[in-house]
Amino acid sequence: MSFPLLLTLLLLLISTSQGSASEHGKEPDLIEKSCSIIVGYEECVAILRSDPRSMKATKIKQLAYIILDLCIANATETLGEIPKLQEMYSKHDQIEEALRWCVTAYESAIKDYFSKAVEQLGKKSYREAQYSAHIGGALGTGCEQEFYFQAPEFSPLWPRNHELAVLGLVAEGIVSLLRLNESSL
């Protein structure tokens, strides 16, 4: 995609997303302002508004902690569902193999990436936190790909894998705003 086309699409996305608040005669709040700058405006707003803590946030860093908490909660919940699926599909070797791989992926997403991103935020290591959020979300996609390779017709974790990938993308975007703010100082 050419740079002018990409820039035009980005400006169009920002202008349409900011229009929702201004159409109602009010200023966009922190969530709308933050989400308008990153990819996935509607998902970003919906995800952040689903957590009541976001409505009280006054700084982007608070939103970053909240979205990373949501990533950890999602991955932890999914990890808790996998043993039930392993029992249900114990006679399907390919699905069982993919589920074993996903256990490792989700454990890593929680411990090695999302939790580390939280620590990195505290240290103002925004580049590292952004990378960690990216990889944590990508592990949801990796789990889904494992089903594609092992059992292409069926993935019992598709909705959960998709959710983690979207959460990771939003987390990466919100954390990237901290890097932008830092570089403009």
Coordinates of C-alpha atoms in Angstrom, one line a residue:
M1 CA 0.0 0.0 0.0
S2 CA 1.4 3.4 -0.9
F3 CA 2.2 5.9 1.8
P4 CA -0.3 8.6 0.5
L5 CA -3.1 6.0 0.4
L6 CA -2.2 4.8 3.9
L7 CA -2.1 8.3 5.2
T8 CA -5.5 9.1 3.6
L9 CA -7.0 6.0 5.2
L10 CA -5.6 6.8 8.6
L11 CA -6.9 10.4 8.4
L12 CA -10.3 9.1 7.3
L13 CA -10.4 6.6 10.2
I14 CA -9.4 9.3 12.7
S15 CA -12.0 11.8 11.3
T16 CA -14.8 9.4 11.3
S17 CA -14.0 8.0 14.7
Q18 CA -13.8 11.4 16.3
G19 CA -17.0 12.5 14.6
S20 CA -19.1 10.3 16.9
A21 CA -18.4 12.4 20.0
S22 CA -18.5 15.8 18.2
E23 CA -21.8 14.9 16.5
H24 CA -23.4 14.8 19.9
G25 CA -21.9 18.1 20.8
K26 CA -19.4 16.8 23.3
E27 CA -15.6 16.5 23.4
P28 CA -14.2 13.0 22.9
D29 CA -13.2 11.4 26.1
L30 CA -9.8 9.8 26.8
I31 CA -10.9 6.5 25.5
E32 CA -12.2 7.9 22.2
K33 CA -9.1 10.1 21.8
S34 CA -6.8 7.3 22.5
C35 CA -8.6 4.7 20.3
S36 CA -8.9 7.1 17.4
I37 CA -5.1 7.1 16.9
I38 CA -4.7 3.3 16.8
V39 CA -5.9 0.5 14.6
G40 CA -9.3 -0.9 15.5
Y41 CA -11.1 2.1 16.8
E42 CA -14.5 0.4 17.4
E43 CA -13.0 -2.7 19.1
C44 CA -10.7 -0.5 21.2
V45 CA -13.6 1.6 22.5
A46 CA -15.8 -1.4 23.1
I47 CA -13.1 -3.3 25.0
L48 CA -12.1 -0.3 27.1
R49 CA -15.7 0.7 27.9
S50 CA -16.4 -2.9 29.0
D51 CA -14.2 -2.3 32.0
P52 CA -15.6 0.3 34.5
R53 CA -12.1 1.4 35.5
S54 CA -11.6 2.9 32.1
M55 CA -14.3 5.4 32.6
K56 CA -12.4 6.9 35.5
A57 CA -9.0 6.9 33.7
T58 CA -7.4 10.3 33.2
K59 CA -4.1 9.2 31.7
I60 CA -3.2 6.9 28.8
K61 CA -0.9 4.9 31.1
Q62 CA -4.0 4.0 33.2
L63 CA -5.7 2.7 30.1
A64 CA -2.5 0.7 29.2
Y65 CA -2.6 -1.0 32.6
I66 CA -6.4 -1.7 32.2
I67 CA -6.0 -3.3 28.7
L68 CA -3.1 -5.4 29.9
D69 CA -5.2 -6.6 32.9
L70 CA -7.9 -7.5 30.4
C71 CA -5.3 -9.4 28.3
I72 CA -4.2 -11.4 31.4
A73 CA -7.7 -12.1 32.5
N74 CA -8.7 -13.3 29.0
A75 CA -5.6 -15.6 28.7
T76 CA -6.1 -16.9 32.2
E77 CA -9.8 -17.7 31.6
T78 CA -8.9 -19.4 28.3
L79 CA -6.2 -21.4 30.0
G80 CA -8.8 -22.6 32.5
E81 CA -11.1 -23.8 29.7
I82 CA -8.4 -25.9 28.0
P83 CA -8.5 -28.9 30.4
K84 CA -12.2 -29.3 29.8
L85 CA -11.6 -29.3 26.0
Q86 CA -8.7 -31.7 26.4
E87 CA -11.1 -34.1 28.2
M88 CA -13.8 -33.6 25.6
Y89 CA -11.4 -34.2 22.7
S90 CA -9.2 -36.9 24.3
K91 CA -9.9 -39.3 21.4
H92 CA -8.9 -36.8 18.7
D93 CA -5.1 -36.8 18.6
Q94 CA -4.7 -33.8 16.4
I95 CA -7.0 -31.6 18.4
E96 CA -5.4 -32.8 21.6
E97 CA -1.9 -32.0 20.2
A98 CA -3.0 -28.5 19.3
L99 CA -4.6 -28.0 22.7
R100 CA -1.3 -29.0 24.4
W101 CA 0.5 -26.4 22.3
C102 CA -2.0 -23.8 23.2
V103 CA -1.5 -24.4 26.9
T104 CA 2.1 -23.5 26.5
A105 CA 1.2 -20.5 24.3
Y106 CA -1.3 -19.1 26.8
E107 CA 1.0 -19.7 29.8
S108 CA 3.7 -17.8 28.0
A109 CA 1.3 -15.0 27.0
I110 CA 0.4 -14.5 30.6
K111 CA 3.8 -14.9 32.3
D112 CA 6.3 -14.0 29.6
Y113 CA 4.5 -11.2 27.8
F114 CA 1.5 -9.5 29.3
S115 CA 2.7 -9.7 32.9
K116 CA 6.1 -8.5 31.7
A117 CA 4.5 -5.6 29.8
V118 CA 2.9 -4.5 33.1
E119 CA 6.3 -4.5 34.7
Q120 CA 7.8 -2.7 31.8
L121 CA 5.1 0.0 32.0
G122 CA 6.1 0.6 35.6
K123 CA 9.7 1.1 34.5
K124 CA 8.7 3.4 31.6
S125 CA 10.1 0.8 29.2
Y126 CA 7.4 1.5 26.7
R127 CA 9.1 0.0 23.6
E128 CA 9.6 -3.3 25.5
A129 CA 6.0 -3.1 26.9
Q130 CA 4.6 -2.5 23.4
Y131 CA 6.6 -5.5 22.0
S132 CA 5.5 -7.7 24.9
A133 CA 1.8 -6.8 24.3
H134 CA 2.3 -7.5 20.6
I135 CA 3.8 -11.0 21.1
G136 CA 1.3 -11.9 23.8
G137 CA -1.6 -11.2 21.4
A138 CA 0.2 -13.0 18.6
L139 CA 0.3 -16.1 20.7
G140 CA -3.5 -16.3 20.3
T141 CA -3.0 -16.3 16.6
G142 CA -0.3 -18.9 17.0
C143 CA -2.6 -21.2 18.9
E144 CA -5.2 -20.8 16.1
Q145 CA -2.6 -21.6 13.5
E146 CA -1.7 -24.8 15.5
F147 CA -5.3 -26.0 15.0
Y148 CA -5.0 -25.2 11.3
F149 CA -1.9 -27.4 11.0
Q150 CA -3.1 -30.1 13.3
A151 CA -6.9 -30.2 12.7
P152 CA -7.8 -27.8 9.9
E153 CA -11.5 -28.5 10.0
F154 CA -12.0 -27.5 13.6
S155 CA -10.8 -25.2 16.3
P156 CA -12.7 -25.2 19.6
L157 CA -10.7 -22.2 20.8
W158 CA -11.3 -19.9 17.7
P159 CA -13.4 -17.3 19.5
R160 CA -10.9 -17.1 22.5
N161 CA -7.9 -17.0 20.2
H162 CA -9.4 -14.2 18.2
E163 CA -10.3 -12.3 21.4
L164 CA -6.7 -12.5 22.6
A165 CA -5.3 -11.4 19.3
V166 CA -7.6 -8.3 19.3
L167 CA -6.9 -7.6 22.9
G168 CA -3.1 -7.8 22.2
L169 CA -3.5 -5.5 19.2
V170 CA -5.4 -2.9 21.3
A171 CA -2.9 -3.2 24.1
E172 CA 0.0 -2.7 21.7
G173 CA -1.7 0.4 20.3
I174 CA -2.4 2.0 23.6
V175 CA 1.1 1.3 24.8
S176 CA 2.5 2.8 21.6
L177 CA 0.7 6.1 22.5
L178 CA 2.9 6.3 25.6
R179 CA 6.0 6.0 23.3
L180 CA 4.6 8.7 21.1
N181 CA 4.0 11.0 24.1
E182 CA 7.5 10.2 25.4
S183 CA 9.1 11.1 22.1
S184 CA 7.3 14.4 21.8
L185 CA 8.7 15.6 25.1

